[in-house]
Amino acid sequence: MQVKNQKIVVLGTGGTIAGESISASEGLSYKAAQRGIEVLLQSVAEIGQGLPETLASFQFESEQVAQLDSKDMDFATWHHLAQRCQAWLSHEDVKAVVITHGTDTLEETAYFLSQVIVANKPVVLTCAMRPANFKDADGPQNLRDALTVASVAQGAGVWMVAAGEIHHSQHVQKVHPTRINAFDSGEAGVAGTIKADQVTWRLDFKAVPKPSALTHLDLAEVTAWPWVEVIMNHVQAEAKLVDMLVKAGVQGIVVAGTGNGSVGIALKAGLMRAQAAGIQVCLASRCNQGPVVVTETHAFPVLAGLSPVKTRVALMLDILSKQQSH
Ligand code: ASP
């Protein structure tokens, strides 16, 4: 008999993968976050011929960390999720953590976790575009693939697995509201693929290391999260919103610039006033296929080529780590 001595821990947070539709033929009207993580795990063995060989030697543990539609994801849940990941990964017999999550804010959670977890083990997020009781639900296959990737991935890293693709937390973005393959990593491309339980990593894929400043961030000490907003450059972009935010006490602003991070004259002037008043302003691009290429004309810092929402996470963590080092 084979000895099962390593564990993969599966944490449930809700999302469509745990959702139930009103009818089995109509996949868009549904309620997310209805089924428990135990039930989702059971569905994995029901597809295909039992579990794939790579998973046969693992034990599985599951924990319901949250049960929400990820449009409502919040800092308290993030905090709890990061702590549960950290706690499980510190067990010697835990190989990896898999997280089921809604698709809407998955990329933000994935990036957040990639910056705060300290462990030399992988975390793999997965999701679904169709609710669990839909006739062609994609959740069971995605979870199966995520477990398989978790069983073979080595070292630190937060990954996302869906529709047969492995994406890195740095690059992945939801790019389509309804398509089954709703995620894309822009010009960075996928980190790998999984077909028929076989994982193929892209050999030339390089993950970006996390900033060393964050090594000292202690989430346990965080009591209040900084207020950071994302605003966009667009036709007739004015500074009114920036001025209102500054007046209301915003601590950071991310501007999603047009093209290669361009910002209209009026909005730029407002942001420069905010910056002069001590508010951290960062720049990203509205374009979702590639990062801003920094030039001398950029008035605001660009954080590691991240999307606007991930720049917001990075800026929040930067503000927190600065607060802690004082
Ligand atoms: N609103 C859902 C969520 O993000 C969408 C999904 O999971 O596909 O939780």
mmCIF file of C-alpha atoms and ligand atoms in Angstrom:
data_model
loop_
_atom_site.group_PDB
_atom_site.id
_atom_site.type_symbol
_atom_site.label_atom_id
_atom_site.label_comp_id
_atom_site.label_asym_id
_atom_site.label_seq_id
_atom_site.Cartn_x
_atom_site.Cartn_y
_atom_site.Cartn_z
ATOM 1 C CA MET A 1 0.000 0.000 0.000
ATOM 2 C CA GLN A 2 1.260 3.483 -0.895
ATOM 3 C CA VAL A 3 1.955 5.753 2.086
ATOM 4 C CA LYS A 4 0.266 9.119 1.857
ATOM 5 C CA ASN A 5 2.481 11.434 3.808
ATOM 6 C CA GLN A 6 2.264 14.745 1.967
ATOM 7 C CA LYS A 7 -0.739 17.007 1.982
ATOM 8 C CA ILE A 8 -2.287 19.486 -0.383
ATOM 9 C CA VAL A 9 -4.515 21.906 1.477
ATOM 10 C CA VAL A 10 -7.515 23.353 -0.340
ATOM 11 C CA LEU A 11 -8.950 26.613 0.965
ATOM 12 C CA GLY A 12 -12.418 27.696 -0.180
ATOM 13 C CA THR A 13 -13.328 31.365 -0.503
ATOM 14 C CA GLY A 14 -16.481 31.208 -2.669
ATOM 15 C CA GLY A 15 -16.947 32.489 -6.234
ATOM 16 C CA THR A 16 -18.787 31.008 -9.196
ATOM 17 C CA ILE A 17 -16.866 27.776 -8.758
ATOM 18 C CA ALA A 18 -18.979 27.342 -5.620
ATOM 19 C CA GLY A 19 -22.028 28.965 -7.196
ATOM 20 C CA GLU A 20 -25.418 27.598 -8.152
ATOM 21 C CA SER A 21 -27.409 28.671 -11.161
ATOM 22 C CA ILE A 22 -31.155 28.969 -11.270
ATOM 23 C CA SER A 23 -31.327 26.373 -14.053
ATOM 24 C CA ALA A 24 -28.791 23.888 -15.364
ATOM 25 C CA SER A 25 -28.994 25.371 -18.875
ATOM 26 C CA GLU A 26 -28.646 29.045 -17.963
ATOM 27 C CA GLY A 27 -25.187 29.816 -16.643
ATOM 28 C CA LEU A 28 -25.271 33.607 -16.225
ATOM 29 C CA SER A 29 -28.013 34.041 -13.617
ATOM 30 C CA TYR A 30 -26.668 32.434 -10.502
ATOM 31 C CA LYS A 31 -25.630 32.996 -6.952
ATOM 32 C CA ALA A 32 -21.906 32.704 -6.262
ATOM 33 C CA ALA A 33 -20.501 31.085 -3.111
ATOM 34 C CA GLN A 34 -23.157 28.457 -2.322
ATOM 35 C CA ARG A 35 -21.265 25.158 -2.118
ATOM 36 C CA GLY A 36 -18.719 24.241 0.523
ATOM 37 C CA ILE A 37 -15.127 23.366 -0.314
ATOM 38 C CA GLU A 38 -15.661 19.685 0.712
ATOM 39 C CA VAL A 39 -18.351 19.341 -1.965
ATOM 40 C CA LEU A 40 -16.129 20.982 -4.599
ATOM 41 C CA LEU A 41 -13.308 18.602 -3.765
ATOM 42 C CA GLN A 42 -15.598 15.602 -4.142
ATOM 43 C CA SER A 43 -16.539 16.771 -7.636
ATOM 44 C CA VAL A 44 -12.901 16.411 -8.763
ATOM 45 C CA ALA A 45 -12.893 12.646 -8.401
ATOM 46 C CA GLU A 46 -16.206 12.440 -10.241
ATOM 47 C CA ILE A 47 -14.734 13.671 -13.528
ATOM 48 C CA GLY A 48 -12.420 11.402 -15.510
ATOM 49 C CA GLN A 49 -11.333 8.066 -14.097
ATOM 50 C CA GLY A 50 -10.792 8.920 -10.441
ATOM 51 C CA LEU A 51 -7.827 11.059 -9.444
ATOM 52 C CA PRO A 52 -4.818 11.573 -11.721
ATOM 53 C CA GLU A 53 -1.743 9.487 -10.861
ATOM 54 C CA THR A 54 0.249 12.514 -9.668
ATOM 55 C CA LEU A 55 -2.323 13.087 -6.942
ATOM 56 C CA ALA A 56 -2.641 9.501 -5.765
ATOM 57 C CA SER A 57 0.105 9.823 -3.165
ATOM 58 C CA PHE A 58 -1.313 12.962 -1.544
ATOM 59 C CA GLN A 59 -3.722 13.493 1.287
ATOM 60 C CA PHE A 60 -6.126 16.378 1.033
ATOM 61 C CA GLU A 61 -7.220 18.770 3.745
ATOM 62 C CA SER A 62 -9.804 21.445 3.182
ATOM 63 C CA GLU A 63 -10.879 24.568 5.000
ATOM 64 C CA GLN A 64 -13.621 27.068 4.280
ATOM 65 C CA VAL A 65 -11.832 30.371 4.812
ATOM 66 C CA ALA A 66 -14.648 32.503 3.385
ATOM 67 C CA GLN A 67 -17.783 32.093 1.301
ATOM 68 C CA LEU A 68 -18.260 35.161 -0.843
ATOM 69 C CA ASP A 69 -18.648 36.522 -4.323
ATOM 70 C CA SER A 70 -15.175 37.888 -5.016
ATOM 71 C CA LYS A 71 -16.605 41.234 -6.107
ATOM 72 C CA ASP A 72 -17.044 41.668 -2.342
ATOM 73 C CA MET A 73 -13.551 40.530 -1.358
ATOM 74 C CA ASP A 74 -12.230 42.668 1.481
ATOM 75 C CA PHE A 75 -9.088 43.310 3.495
ATOM 76 C CA ALA A 76 -10.294 41.332 6.522
ATOM 77 C CA THR A 77 -10.749 38.227 4.345
ATOM 78 C CA TRP A 78 -7.378 38.811 2.670
ATOM 79 C CA HIS A 79 -5.749 39.070 6.042
ATOM 80 C CA HIS A 80 -7.351 35.844 7.229
ATOM 81 C CA LEU A 81 -6.586 34.042 3.955
ATOM 82 C CA ALA A 82 -2.922 35.051 4.027
ATOM 83 C CA GLN A 83 -2.628 33.894 7.619
ATOM 84 C CA ARG A 84 -4.253 30.526 6.841
ATOM 85 C CA CYS A 85 -1.939 30.035 3.838
ATOM 86 C CA GLN A 86 1.055 30.913 5.956
ATOM 87 C CA ALA A 87 -0.029 28.599 8.773
ATOM 88 C CA TRP A 88 -0.674 25.615 6.495
ATOM 89 C CA LEU A 89 2.514 26.117 4.483
ATOM 90 C CA SER A 90 4.567 26.094 7.664
ATOM 91 C CA HIS A 91 3.589 22.446 8.270
ATOM 92 C CA GLU A 92 6.377 20.234 7.084
ATOM 93 C CA ASP A 93 3.989 17.705 5.539
ATOM 94 C CA VAL A 94 2.118 20.313 3.460
ATOM 95 C CA LYS A 95 3.319 20.394 -0.138
ATOM 96 C CA ALA A 96 1.163 23.275 -1.395
ATOM 97 C CA VAL A 97 -2.017 25.265 -0.894
ATOM 98 C CA VAL A 98 -4.791 25.497 -3.490
ATOM 99 C CA ILE A 99 -7.420 28.240 -3.214
ATOM 100 C CA THR A 100 -10.814 28.333 -4.888
ATOM 101 C CA HIS A 101 -11.799 31.938 -5.629
ATOM 102 C CA GLY A 102 -14.214 34.016 -7.665
ATOM 103 C CA THR A 103 -12.880 35.203 -10.999
ATOM 104 C CA ASP A 104 -13.709 38.896 -10.574
ATOM 105 C CA THR A 105 -10.917 39.860 -8.186
ATOM 106 C CA LEU A 106 -8.800 36.728 -8.347
ATOM 107 C CA GLU A 107 -5.843 38.564 -9.869
ATOM 108 C CA GLU A 108 -5.763 41.022 -6.959
ATOM 109 C CA THR A 109 -5.848 38.275 -4.329
ATOM 110 C CA ALA A 110 -3.217 36.266 -6.217
ATOM 111 C CA TYR A 111 -0.893 39.252 -6.409
ATOM 112 C CA PHE A 112 -1.525 40.192 -2.769
ATOM 113 C CA LEU A 113 -0.672 36.669 -1.602
ATOM 114 C CA SER A 114 2.424 36.583 -3.795
ATOM 115 C CA GLN A 115 3.714 39.632 -1.933
ATOM 116 C CA VAL A 116 2.916 38.640 1.639
ATOM 117 C CA ILE A 117 3.405 34.877 1.903
ATOM 118 C CA VAL A 118 6.823 33.827 3.106
ATOM 119 C CA ALA A 119 7.298 30.153 2.203
ATOM 120 C CA ASN A 120 9.283 28.176 -0.255
ATOM 121 C CA LYS A 121 6.151 26.368 -1.424
ATOM 122 C CA PRO A 122 3.580 27.082 -4.125
ATOM 123 C CA VAL A 123 0.075 28.476 -3.837
ATOM 124 C CA VAL A 124 -2.317 27.813 -6.723
ATOM 125 C CA LEU A 125 -5.584 29.682 -7.187
ATOM 126 C CA THR A 126 -8.408 28.419 -9.329
ATOM 127 C CA CYS A 127 -11.927 29.457 -10.234
ATOM 128 C CA ALA A 128 -14.751 28.855 -12.676
ATOM 129 C CA MET A 129 -16.814 30.839 -15.132
ATOM 130 C CA ARG A 130 -19.822 28.549 -14.795
ATOM 131 C CA PRO A 131 -21.652 27.726 -11.577
ATOM 132 C CA ALA A 132 -21.192 24.300 -10.018
ATOM 133 C CA ASN A 133 -24.590 22.913 -11.035
ATOM 134 C CA PHE A 134 -24.367 24.150 -14.639
ATOM 135 C CA LYS A 135 -24.408 21.317 -17.172
ATOM 136 C CA ASP A 136 -20.906 22.052 -18.479
ATOM 137 C CA ALA A 137 -19.430 23.392 -15.245
ATOM 138 C CA ASP A 138 -15.712 24.142 -15.639
ATOM 139 C CA GLY A 139 -14.989 24.202 -11.901
ATOM 140 C CA PRO A 140 -14.289 20.494 -11.312
ATOM 141 C CA GLN A 141 -11.755 20.318 -14.167
ATOM 142 C CA ASN A 142 -10.109 23.580 -13.107
ATOM 143 C CA LEU A 143 -9.815 22.357 -9.510
ATOM 144 C CA ARG A 144 -8.424 19.040 -10.672
ATOM 145 C CA ASP A 145 -5.854 20.883 -12.799
ATOM 146 C CA ALA A 146 -4.972 23.222 -9.933
ATOM 147 C CA LEU A 147 -4.385 20.262 -7.599
ATOM 148 C CA THR A 148 -2.210 18.629 -10.234
ATOM 149 C CA VAL A 149 -0.159 21.802 -10.740
ATOM 150 C CA ALA A 150 0.163 22.145 -6.945
ATOM 151 C CA SER A 151 1.478 18.587 -6.738
ATOM 152 C CA VAL A 152 4.341 19.273 -9.162
ATOM 153 C CA ALA A 153 5.155 22.998 -8.751
ATOM 154 C CA GLN A 154 8.413 23.615 -6.922
ATOM 155 C CA GLY A 155 9.468 26.470 -4.660
ATOM 156 C CA ALA A 156 7.753 29.746 -3.883
ATOM 157 C CA GLY A 157 5.233 31.296 -6.228
ATOM 158 C CA VAL A 158 1.553 32.104 -6.559
ATOM 159 C CA TRP A 159 -0.056 30.690 -9.688
ATOM 160 C CA MET A 160 -3.485 30.678 -11.203
ATOM 161 C CA VAL A 161 -4.889 27.720 -13.111
ATOM 162 C CA ALA A 162 -7.979 27.803 -15.332
ATOM 163 C CA ALA A 163 -9.038 26.576 -18.771
ATOM 164 C CA GLY A 164 -5.912 24.425 -19.119
ATOM 165 C CA GLU A 165 -3.558 27.359 -18.573
ATOM 166 C CA ILE A 166 -1.129 28.220 -15.781
ATOM 167 C CA HIS A 167 -0.689 31.948 -15.209
ATOM 168 C CA HIS A 168 1.643 33.786 -12.891
ATOM 169 C CA SER A 169 0.143 36.097 -10.261
ATOM 170 C CA GLN A 170 2.243 39.010 -11.536
ATOM 171 C CA HIS A 171 0.682 38.994 -15.000
ATOM 172 C CA VAL A 172 -2.716 37.326 -14.905
ATOM 173 C CA GLN A 173 -5.816 39.436 -15.568
ATOM 174 C CA LYS A 174 -9.455 38.653 -16.178
ATOM 175 C CA VAL A 175 -9.996 39.962 -19.692
ATOM 176 C CA HIS A 176 -13.434 38.684 -20.621
ATOM 177 C CA PRO A 177 -16.714 38.884 -18.695
ATOM 178 C CA THR A 178 -18.258 35.583 -19.819
ATOM 179 C CA ARG A 179 -15.855 33.473 -21.909
ATOM 180 C CA ILE A 180 -14.707 30.165 -20.356
ATOM 181 C CA ASN A 181 -11.119 31.139 -21.016
ATOM 182 C CA ALA A 182 -11.487 34.539 -19.360
ATOM 183 C CA PHE A 183 -7.875 35.067 -18.274
ATOM 184 C CA ASP A 184 -4.805 36.310 -20.034
ATOM 185 C CA SER A 185 -1.258 37.259 -19.100
ATOM 186 C CA GLY A 186 -0.717 39.750 -21.922
ATOM 187 C CA GLU A 187 2.655 39.731 -23.602
ATOM 188 C CA ALA A 188 4.212 37.789 -20.681
ATOM 189 C CA GLY A 189 2.088 34.828 -21.795
ATOM 190 C CA VAL A 190 1.145 31.720 -19.861
ATOM 191 C CA ALA A 191 3.657 30.085 -17.528
ATOM 192 C CA GLY A 192 2.531 26.663 -18.633
ATOM 193 C CA THR A 193 -0.348 24.482 -19.689
ATOM 194 C CA ILE A 194 -2.115 21.411 -18.381
ATOM 195 C CA LYS A 195 -3.783 18.875 -20.639
ATOM 196 C CA ALA A 196 -5.094 15.463 -19.646
ATOM 197 C CA ASP A 197 -3.450 15.801 -16.207
ATOM 198 C CA GLN A 198 -0.025 16.528 -17.768
ATOM 199 C CA VAL A 199 1.667 19.762 -16.754
ATOM 200 C CA THR A 200 4.011 21.488 -19.204
ATOM 201 C CA TRP A 201 5.941 24.484 -17.905
ATOM 202 C CA ARG A 202 7.206 27.100 -20.323
ATOM 203 C CA LEU A 203 10.953 26.821 -19.953
ATOM 204 C CA ASP A 204 11.664 30.464 -20.766
ATOM 205 C CA PHE A 205 9.097 31.785 -18.272
ATOM 206 C CA LYS A 206 10.706 33.949 -15.586
ATOM 207 C CA ALA A 207 8.827 35.082 -12.491
ATOM 208 C CA VAL A 208 9.621 38.525 -11.102
ATOM 209 C CA PRO A 209 11.016 38.369 -7.542
ATOM 210 C CA LYS A 210 9.072 40.281 -4.909
ATOM 211 C CA PRO A 211 10.529 43.577 -3.639
ATOM 212 C CA SER A 212 12.851 42.981 -0.695
ATOM 213 C CA ALA A 213 11.236 45.896 1.205
ATOM 214 C CA LEU A 214 8.238 43.655 1.826
ATOM 215 C CA THR A 215 10.242 40.983 3.632
ATOM 216 C CA HIS A 216 9.734 42.901 6.853
ATOM 217 C CA LEU A 217 6.008 43.492 6.495
ATOM 218 C CA ASP A 218 4.199 41.809 9.370
ATOM 219 C CA LEU A 219 0.529 41.371 8.518
ATOM 220 C CA ALA A 220 -0.283 40.475 12.106
ATOM 221 C CA GLU A 221 0.567 44.046 13.051
ATOM 222 C CA VAL A 222 -1.725 45.620 10.460
ATOM 223 C CA THR A 223 -4.788 47.159 12.066
ATOM 224 C CA ALA A 224 -5.817 49.674 9.391
ATOM 225 C CA TRP A 225 -5.299 49.361 5.656
ATOM 226 C CA PRO A 226 -4.237 52.453 3.733
ATOM 227 C CA TRP A 227 -6.768 54.141 1.490
ATOM 228 C CA VAL A 228 -5.532 53.905 -2.093
ATOM 229 C CA GLU A 229 -7.720 54.649 -5.125
ATOM 230 C CA VAL A 230 -7.378 53.953 -8.845
ATOM 231 C CA ILE A 231 -8.407 56.687 -11.261
ATOM 232 C CA MET A 232 -8.221 56.704 -15.021
ATOM 233 C CA ASN A 233 -7.004 59.049 -17.702
ATOM 234 C CA HIS A 234 -9.621 59.473 -20.424
ATOM 235 C CA VAL A 235 -11.007 62.154 -22.692
ATOM 236 C CA GLN A 236 -11.523 65.389 -20.724
ATOM 237 C CA ALA A 237 -9.912 63.920 -17.604
ATOM 238 C CA GLU A 238 -10.024 66.584 -14.919
ATOM 239 C CA ALA A 239 -8.397 67.024 -11.544
ATOM 240 C CA LYS A 240 -11.654 67.388 -9.579
ATOM 241 C CA LEU A 241 -11.708 63.776 -8.445
ATOM 242 C CA VAL A 242 -8.068 63.940 -7.335
ATOM 243 C CA ASP A 243 -8.693 67.148 -5.386
ATOM 244 C CA MET A 244 -11.745 65.590 -3.693
ATOM 245 C CA LEU A 245 -9.766 62.473 -2.777
ATOM 246 C CA VAL A 246 -6.919 64.503 -1.338
ATOM 247 C CA LYS A 247 -9.360 66.565 0.707
ATOM 248 C CA ALA A 248 -11.005 63.368 1.978
ATOM 249 C CA GLY A 249 -7.681 61.938 3.172
ATOM 250 C CA VAL A 250 -6.633 59.462 0.476
ATOM 251 C CA GLN A 251 -3.149 58.023 1.112
ATOM 252 C CA GLY A 252 -2.267 56.838 -2.352
ATOM 253 C CA ILE A 253 -3.495 57.222 -5.930
ATOM 254 C CA VAL A 254 -2.844 54.952 -8.871
ATOM 255 C CA VAL A 255 -3.463 56.558 -12.219
ATOM 256 C CA ALA A 256 -4.331 54.185 -15.042
ATOM 257 C CA GLY A 257 -2.815 56.215 -17.839
ATOM 258 C CA THR A 258 -3.700 55.937 -21.484
ATOM 259 C CA GLY A 259 -1.303 54.074 -23.784
ATOM 260 C CA ASN A 260 2.236 54.066 -22.424
ATOM 261 C CA GLY A 261 1.119 55.818 -19.233
ATOM 262 C CA SER A 262 0.158 59.184 -20.673
ATOM 263 C CA VAL A 263 -1.931 61.476 -18.450
ATOM 264 C CA GLY A 264 -3.832 64.568 -19.688
ATOM 265 C CA ILE A 265 -2.609 68.038 -18.671
ATOM 266 C CA ALA A 266 -5.355 68.831 -16.138
ATOM 267 C CA LEU A 267 -5.319 65.440 -14.424
ATOM 268 C CA LYS A 268 -1.513 65.406 -14.339
ATOM 269 C CA ALA A 269 -1.472 68.841 -12.688
ATOM 270 C CA GLY A 270 -3.907 67.588 -10.013
ATOM 271 C CA LEU A 271 -1.833 64.493 -9.405
ATOM 272 C CA MET A 272 1.337 66.559 -9.103
ATOM 273 C CA ARG A 273 -0.396 68.739 -6.505
ATOM 274 C CA ALA A 274 -1.382 65.565 -4.638
ATOM 275 C CA GLN A 275 2.170 64.277 -4.843
ATOM 276 C CA ALA A 276 3.515 67.600 -3.527
ATOM 277 C CA ALA A 277 1.077 67.275 -0.622
ATOM 278 C CA GLY A 278 2.718 63.979 0.343
ATOM 279 C CA ILE A 279 0.317 61.512 -1.318
ATOM 280 C CA GLN A 280 1.995 58.639 -3.109
ATOM 281 C CA VAL A 281 1.016 58.609 -6.781
ATOM 282 C CA CYS A 282 1.881 55.666 -9.037
ATOM 283 C CA LEU A 283 1.378 55.143 -12.731
ATOM 284 C CA ALA A 284 0.111 52.130 -14.673
ATOM 285 C CA SER A 285 -1.503 51.697 -18.068
ATOM 286 C CA ARG A 286 -5.114 51.208 -19.122
ATOM 287 C CA CYS A 287 -3.804 48.842 -21.814
ATOM 288 C CA ASN A 288 -3.954 45.296 -20.523
ATOM 289 C CA GLN A 289 -1.550 43.539 -22.854
ATOM 290 C CA GLY A 290 1.731 45.034 -21.718
ATOM 291 C CA PRO A 291 3.421 47.127 -19.034
ATOM 292 C CA VAL A 292 4.361 50.813 -19.196
ATOM 293 C CA VAL A 293 7.831 51.288 -20.638
ATOM 294 C CA VAL A 294 9.302 53.991 -18.435
ATOM 295 C CA THR A 295 10.621 57.144 -20.131
ATOM 296 C CA GLU A 296 11.824 60.546 -18.887
ATOM 297 C CA THR A 297 8.400 62.057 -19.568
ATOM 298 C CA HIS A 298 6.732 60.006 -16.830
ATOM 299 C CA ALA A 299 6.081 62.150 -13.766
ATOM 300 C CA PHE A 300 5.064 59.290 -11.467
ATOM 301 C CA PRO A 301 6.749 55.995 -10.551
ATOM 302 C CA VAL A 302 5.729 52.766 -12.282
ATOM 303 C CA LEU A 303 5.706 49.645 -10.087
ATOM 304 C CA ALA A 304 7.205 46.576 -11.785
ATOM 305 C CA GLY A 305 4.972 46.846 -14.851
ATOM 306 C CA LEU A 306 1.841 45.942 -12.913
ATOM 307 C CA SER A 307 -1.773 46.494 -13.970
ATOM 308 C CA PRO A 308 -3.628 49.380 -12.248
ATOM 309 C CA VAL A 309 -5.371 47.158 -9.670
ATOM 310 C CA LYS A 310 -2.168 45.295 -8.829
ATOM 311 C CA THR A 311 -0.279 48.584 -8.606
ATOM 312 C CA ARG A 312 -2.900 49.554 -6.024
ATOM 313 C CA VAL A 313 -2.104 46.415 -3.989
ATOM 314 C CA ALA A 314 1.639 47.068 -4.293
ATOM 315 C CA LEU A 315 1.177 50.678 -3.217
ATOM 316 C CA MET A 316 -0.928 49.674 -0.206
ATOM 317 C CA LEU A 317 1.712 47.183 0.879
ATOM 318 C CA ASP A 318 4.444 49.748 0.332
ATOM 319 C CA ILE A 319 2.599 52.264 2.542
ATOM 320 C CA LEU A 320 2.087 49.582 5.192
ATOM 321 C CA SER A 321 5.713 48.500 5.186
ATOM 322 C CA LYS A 322 6.861 52.142 5.475
ATOM 323 C CA GLN A 323 4.485 52.649 8.410
ATOM 324 C CA GLN A 324 5.938 49.567 10.112
ATOM 325 C CA SER A 325 9.533 50.577 9.611
ATOM 326 C CA HIS A 326 8.931 53.895 11.432
HETATM 327 N N1 ASP B 1 -18.783 37.269 -9.327
HETATM 328 C C1 ASP B 1 -18.086 36.005 -9.317
HETATM 329 C C2 ASP B 1 -16.935 36.100 -8.347
HETATM 330 O O1 ASP B 1 -15.946 36.683 -8.664
HETATM 331 C C3 ASP B 1 -17.620 35.675 -10.671
HETATM 332 C C4 ASP B 1 -16.884 34.373 -10.796
HETATM 333 O O2 ASP B 1 -16.429 33.759 -9.848
HETATM 334 O O3 ASP B 1 -16.733 33.956 -11.968
HETATM 335 O O4 ASP B 1 -17.014 35.596 -7.263
#
